[in-house]
PDB file of C-alpha atoms and ligand atoms in Angstrom:
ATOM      1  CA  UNK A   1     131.636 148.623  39.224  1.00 65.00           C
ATOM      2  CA  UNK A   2     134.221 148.902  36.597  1.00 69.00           C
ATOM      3  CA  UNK A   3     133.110 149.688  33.303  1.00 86.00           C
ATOM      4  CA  UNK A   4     134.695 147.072  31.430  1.00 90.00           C
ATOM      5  CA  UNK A   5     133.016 144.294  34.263  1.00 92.00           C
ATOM      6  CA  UNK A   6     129.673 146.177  33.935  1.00 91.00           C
ATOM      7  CA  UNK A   7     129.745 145.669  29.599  1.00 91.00           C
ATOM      8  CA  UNK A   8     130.968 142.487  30.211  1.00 93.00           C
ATOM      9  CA  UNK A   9     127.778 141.644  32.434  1.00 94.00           C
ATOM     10  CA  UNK A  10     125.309 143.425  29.643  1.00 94.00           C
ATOM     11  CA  UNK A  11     126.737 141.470  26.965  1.00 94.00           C
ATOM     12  CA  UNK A  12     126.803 138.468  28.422  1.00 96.00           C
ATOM     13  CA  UNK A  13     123.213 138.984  29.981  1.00 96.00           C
ATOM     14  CA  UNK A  14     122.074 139.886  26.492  1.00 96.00           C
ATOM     15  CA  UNK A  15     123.477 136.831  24.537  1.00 97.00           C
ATOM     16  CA  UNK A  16     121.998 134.149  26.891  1.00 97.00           C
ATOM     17  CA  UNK A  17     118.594 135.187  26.688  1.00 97.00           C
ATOM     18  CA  UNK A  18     118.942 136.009  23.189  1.00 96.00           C
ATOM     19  CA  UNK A  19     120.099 132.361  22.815  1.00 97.00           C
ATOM     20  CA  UNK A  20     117.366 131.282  25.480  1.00 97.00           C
ATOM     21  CA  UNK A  21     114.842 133.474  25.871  1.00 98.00           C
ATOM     22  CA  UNK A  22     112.750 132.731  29.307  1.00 98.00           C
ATOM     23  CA  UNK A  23     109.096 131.884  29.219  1.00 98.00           C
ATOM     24  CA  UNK A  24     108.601 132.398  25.127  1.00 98.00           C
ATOM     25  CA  UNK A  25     105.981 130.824  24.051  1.00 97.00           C
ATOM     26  CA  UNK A  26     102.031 131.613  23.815  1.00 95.00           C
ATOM     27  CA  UNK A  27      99.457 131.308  26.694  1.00 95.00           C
ATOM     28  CA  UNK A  28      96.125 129.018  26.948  1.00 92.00           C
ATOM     29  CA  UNK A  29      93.983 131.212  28.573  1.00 93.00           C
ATOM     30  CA  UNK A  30      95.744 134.479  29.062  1.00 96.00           C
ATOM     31  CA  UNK A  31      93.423 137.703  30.817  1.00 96.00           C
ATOM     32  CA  UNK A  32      95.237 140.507  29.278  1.00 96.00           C
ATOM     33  CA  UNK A  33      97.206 140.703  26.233  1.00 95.00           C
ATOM     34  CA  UNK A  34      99.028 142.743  23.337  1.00 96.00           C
ATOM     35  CA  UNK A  35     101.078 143.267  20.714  1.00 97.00           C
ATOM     36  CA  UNK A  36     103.558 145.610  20.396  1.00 97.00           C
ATOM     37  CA  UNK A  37     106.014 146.870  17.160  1.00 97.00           C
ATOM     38  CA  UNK A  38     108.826 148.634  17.154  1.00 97.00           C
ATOM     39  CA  UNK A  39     109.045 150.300  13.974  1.00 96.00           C
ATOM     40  CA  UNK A  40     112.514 151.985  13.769  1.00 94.00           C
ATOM     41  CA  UNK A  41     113.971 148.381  14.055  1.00 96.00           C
ATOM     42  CA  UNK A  42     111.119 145.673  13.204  1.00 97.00           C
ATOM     43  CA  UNK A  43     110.807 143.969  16.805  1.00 98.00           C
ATOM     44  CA  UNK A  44     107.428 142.428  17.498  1.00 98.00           C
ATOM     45  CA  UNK A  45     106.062 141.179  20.316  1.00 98.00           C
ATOM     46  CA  UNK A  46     103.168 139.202  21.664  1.00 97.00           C
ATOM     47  CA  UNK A  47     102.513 139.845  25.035  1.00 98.00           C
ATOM     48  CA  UNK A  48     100.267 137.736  27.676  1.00 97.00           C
ATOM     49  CA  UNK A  49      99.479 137.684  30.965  1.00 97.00           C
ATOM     50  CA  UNK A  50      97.243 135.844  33.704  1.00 97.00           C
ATOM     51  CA  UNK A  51      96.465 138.079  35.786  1.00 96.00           C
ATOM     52  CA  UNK A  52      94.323 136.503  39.153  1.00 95.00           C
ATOM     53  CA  UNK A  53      93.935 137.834  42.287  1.00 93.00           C
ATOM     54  CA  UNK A  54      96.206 141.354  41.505  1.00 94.00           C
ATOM     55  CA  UNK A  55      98.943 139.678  41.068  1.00 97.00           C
ATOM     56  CA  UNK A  56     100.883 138.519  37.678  1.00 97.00           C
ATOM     57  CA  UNK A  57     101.088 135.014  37.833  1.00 97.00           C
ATOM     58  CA  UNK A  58     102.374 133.724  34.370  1.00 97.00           C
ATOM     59  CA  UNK A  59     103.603 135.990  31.576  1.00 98.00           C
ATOM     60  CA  UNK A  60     104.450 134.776  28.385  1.00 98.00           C
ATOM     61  CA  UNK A  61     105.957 136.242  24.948  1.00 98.00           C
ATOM     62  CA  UNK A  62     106.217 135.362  21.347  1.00 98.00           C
ATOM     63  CA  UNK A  63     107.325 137.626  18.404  1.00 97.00           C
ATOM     64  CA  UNK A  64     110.887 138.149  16.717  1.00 96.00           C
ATOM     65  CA  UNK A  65     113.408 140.735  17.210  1.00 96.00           C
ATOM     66  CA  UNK A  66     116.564 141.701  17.349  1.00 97.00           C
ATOM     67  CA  UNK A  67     118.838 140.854  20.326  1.00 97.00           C
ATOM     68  CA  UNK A  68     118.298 143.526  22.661  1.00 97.00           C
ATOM     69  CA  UNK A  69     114.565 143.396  22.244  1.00 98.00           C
ATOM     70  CA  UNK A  70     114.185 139.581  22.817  1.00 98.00           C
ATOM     71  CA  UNK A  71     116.426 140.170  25.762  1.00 97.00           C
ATOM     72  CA  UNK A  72     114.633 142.809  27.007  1.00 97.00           C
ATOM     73  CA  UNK A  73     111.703 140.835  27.149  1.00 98.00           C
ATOM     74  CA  UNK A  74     112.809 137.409  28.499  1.00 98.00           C
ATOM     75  CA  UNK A  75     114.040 139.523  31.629  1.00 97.00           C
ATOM     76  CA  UNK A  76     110.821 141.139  31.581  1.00 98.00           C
ATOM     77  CA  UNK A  77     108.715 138.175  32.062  1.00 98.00           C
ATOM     78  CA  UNK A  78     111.097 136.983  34.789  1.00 97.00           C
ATOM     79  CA  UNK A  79     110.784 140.404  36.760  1.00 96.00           C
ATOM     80  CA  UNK A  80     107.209 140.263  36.458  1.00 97.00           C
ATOM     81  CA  UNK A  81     106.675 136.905  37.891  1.00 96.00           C
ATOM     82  CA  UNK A  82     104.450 137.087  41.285  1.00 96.00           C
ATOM     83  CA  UNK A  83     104.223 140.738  40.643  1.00 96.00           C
ATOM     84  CA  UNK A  84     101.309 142.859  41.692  1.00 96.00           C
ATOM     85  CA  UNK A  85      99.930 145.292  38.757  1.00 94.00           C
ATOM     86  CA  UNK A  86     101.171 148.339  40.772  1.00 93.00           C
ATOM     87  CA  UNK A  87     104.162 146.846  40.987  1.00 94.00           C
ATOM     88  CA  UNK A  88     104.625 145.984  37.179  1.00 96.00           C
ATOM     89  CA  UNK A  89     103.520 149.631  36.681  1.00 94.00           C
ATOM     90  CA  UNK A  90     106.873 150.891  39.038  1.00 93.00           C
ATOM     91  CA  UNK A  91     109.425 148.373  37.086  1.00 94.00           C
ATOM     92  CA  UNK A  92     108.111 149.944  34.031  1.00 94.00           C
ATOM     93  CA  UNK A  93     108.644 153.281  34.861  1.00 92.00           C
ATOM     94  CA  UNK A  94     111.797 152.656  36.575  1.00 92.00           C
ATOM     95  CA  UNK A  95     113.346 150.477  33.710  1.00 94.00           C
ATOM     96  CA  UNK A  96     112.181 153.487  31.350  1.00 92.00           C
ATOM     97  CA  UNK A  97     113.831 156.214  33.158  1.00 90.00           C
ATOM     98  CA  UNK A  98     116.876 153.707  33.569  1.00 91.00           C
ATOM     99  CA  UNK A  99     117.462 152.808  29.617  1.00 92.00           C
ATOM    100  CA  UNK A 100     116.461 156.242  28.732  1.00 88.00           C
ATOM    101  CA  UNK A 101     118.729 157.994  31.339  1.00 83.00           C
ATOM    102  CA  UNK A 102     116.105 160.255  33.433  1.00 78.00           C
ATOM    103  CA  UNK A 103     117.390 160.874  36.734  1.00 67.00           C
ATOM    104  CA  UNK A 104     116.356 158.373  38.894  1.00 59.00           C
ATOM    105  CA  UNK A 105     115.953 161.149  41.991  1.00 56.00           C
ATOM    106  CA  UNK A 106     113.791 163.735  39.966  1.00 54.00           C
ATOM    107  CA  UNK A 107     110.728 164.215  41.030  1.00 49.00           C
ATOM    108  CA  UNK A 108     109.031 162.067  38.671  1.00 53.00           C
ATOM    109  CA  UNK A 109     110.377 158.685  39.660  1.00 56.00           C
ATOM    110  CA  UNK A 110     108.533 156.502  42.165  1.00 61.00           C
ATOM    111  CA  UNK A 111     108.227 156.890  45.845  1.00 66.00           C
ATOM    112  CA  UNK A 112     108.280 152.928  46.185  1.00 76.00           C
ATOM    113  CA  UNK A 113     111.450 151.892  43.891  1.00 80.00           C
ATOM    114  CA  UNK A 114     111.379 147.832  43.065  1.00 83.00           C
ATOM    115  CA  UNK A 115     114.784 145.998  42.607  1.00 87.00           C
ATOM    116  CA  UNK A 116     115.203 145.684  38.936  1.00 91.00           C
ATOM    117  CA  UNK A 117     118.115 143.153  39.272  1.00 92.00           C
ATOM    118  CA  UNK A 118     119.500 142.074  36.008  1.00 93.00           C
ATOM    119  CA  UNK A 119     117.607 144.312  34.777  1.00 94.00           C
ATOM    120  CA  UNK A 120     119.546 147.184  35.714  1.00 92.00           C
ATOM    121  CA  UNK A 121     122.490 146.243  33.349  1.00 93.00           C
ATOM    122  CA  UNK A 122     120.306 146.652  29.873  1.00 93.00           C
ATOM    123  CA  UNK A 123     120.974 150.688  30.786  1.00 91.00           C
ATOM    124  CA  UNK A 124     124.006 149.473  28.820  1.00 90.00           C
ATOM    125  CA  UNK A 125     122.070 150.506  25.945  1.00 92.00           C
ATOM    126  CA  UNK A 126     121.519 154.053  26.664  1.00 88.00           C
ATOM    127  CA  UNK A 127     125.097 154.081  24.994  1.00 85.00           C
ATOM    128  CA  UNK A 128     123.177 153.338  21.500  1.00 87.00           C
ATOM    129  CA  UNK A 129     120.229 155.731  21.099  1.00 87.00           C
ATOM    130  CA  UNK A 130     118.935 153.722  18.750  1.00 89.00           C
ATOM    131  CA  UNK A 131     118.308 150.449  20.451  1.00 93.00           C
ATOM    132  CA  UNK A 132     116.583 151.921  23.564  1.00 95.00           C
ATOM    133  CA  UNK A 133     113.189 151.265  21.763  1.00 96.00           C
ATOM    134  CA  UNK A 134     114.616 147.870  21.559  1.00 97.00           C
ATOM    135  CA  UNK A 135     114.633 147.451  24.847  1.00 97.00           C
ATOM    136  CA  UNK A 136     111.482 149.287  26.245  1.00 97.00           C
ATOM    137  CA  UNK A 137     109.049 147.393  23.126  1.00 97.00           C
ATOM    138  CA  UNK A 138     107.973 144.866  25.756  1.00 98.00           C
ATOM    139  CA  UNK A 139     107.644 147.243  28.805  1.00 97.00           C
ATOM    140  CA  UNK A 140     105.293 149.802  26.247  1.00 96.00           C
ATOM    141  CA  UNK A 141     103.919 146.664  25.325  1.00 97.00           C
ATOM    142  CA  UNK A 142     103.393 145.399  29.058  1.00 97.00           C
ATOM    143  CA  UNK A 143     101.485 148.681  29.649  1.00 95.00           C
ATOM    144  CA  UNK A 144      99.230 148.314  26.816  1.00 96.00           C
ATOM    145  CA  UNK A 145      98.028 144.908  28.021  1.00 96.00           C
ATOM    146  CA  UNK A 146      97.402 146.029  31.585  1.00 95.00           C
ATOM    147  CA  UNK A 147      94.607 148.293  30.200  1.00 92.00           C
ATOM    148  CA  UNK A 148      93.625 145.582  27.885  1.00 87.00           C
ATOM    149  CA  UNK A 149      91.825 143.005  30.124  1.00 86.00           C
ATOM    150  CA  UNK A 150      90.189 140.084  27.543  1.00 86.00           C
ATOM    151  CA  UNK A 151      86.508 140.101  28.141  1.00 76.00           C
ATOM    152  CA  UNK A 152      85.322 136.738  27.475  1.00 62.00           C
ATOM    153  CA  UNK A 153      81.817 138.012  27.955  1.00 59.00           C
ATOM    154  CA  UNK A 154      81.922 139.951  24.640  1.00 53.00           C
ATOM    155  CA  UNK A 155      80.930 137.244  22.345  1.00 52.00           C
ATOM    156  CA  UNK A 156      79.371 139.192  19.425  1.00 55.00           C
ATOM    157  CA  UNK A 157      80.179 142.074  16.996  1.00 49.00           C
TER     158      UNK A 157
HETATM  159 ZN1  LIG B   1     115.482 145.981  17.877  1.00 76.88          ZN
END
């Protein structure tokens, strides 16, 4: 793909769910959450998931942030839709070593690779150090709240 067709793509990619961000919004009875912040540029994020059964069946986000972060994260939450946890744990790695320009063939990438689909054109950013934080918040964030099952159980301090 041409460069000029592939910026075109990011941009464009990045604007609409800026504009529209898919599934924002919070979460009745979520099983795992957490909040992420991305210090260098002041993104927050609220992440939840339901989690039943393995598999991810609703994420949701709230927060503010820039464009690339609330981007990042509205094609997040569509990725992860009818995910399994491993799974989730791949795209993560994958979409890190993508943004942050690891080669995808060393020997610490993933013997399983998921499609990232639109995903794959927020390695756009790699061209502005800077903003790759942006983008990986809500995956570091994802992470987080995969260890952090809510225990409804706990009911006292
Ligand atoms: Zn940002």
């Amino acid at each position: 793909m041409l460069d000029e067709e592939f910026r075109e793509i990011y941009e464009d990619l990045i604007l609409d769910h800026q504009q529209d961000p898919r599934n924002f919004g919070s979460m009745a009875n979520p099983t795992h959450r957490a909040d992420g912040f991305n210090r260098s540029c002041g993104d927050r994020i609220q992440l939840s998931l339901k989690i039943d059964d393995d598999r991810i069946q609703e994420v949701k986000f709230t927060g503010s942030g820039c464009a690339i972060s609330t981007a990042s994260a509205s094609l997040m939450t569509q990725a992860l839709q009818g995910k399994t946890r491993a799974e989730a744990e791949i795209l993560a790695k994958q979409f890190r070593d993508l943004v942050m320009g690891n080669d995808p063939g060393d020997a610490t990438s993933v013997a399983e690779p998921v499609d990232l689909g639109e995903l794959q054109f927020l390695s756009g950013v790699k061209q502005f150090p800077i903003r790759v934080k942006c983008a990986t918040l809500c995956w570091h964030t994802l992470q987080a709240a995969l260890n952090r099952k809510i225990d409804d159980s706990v009911s006292t301090e």
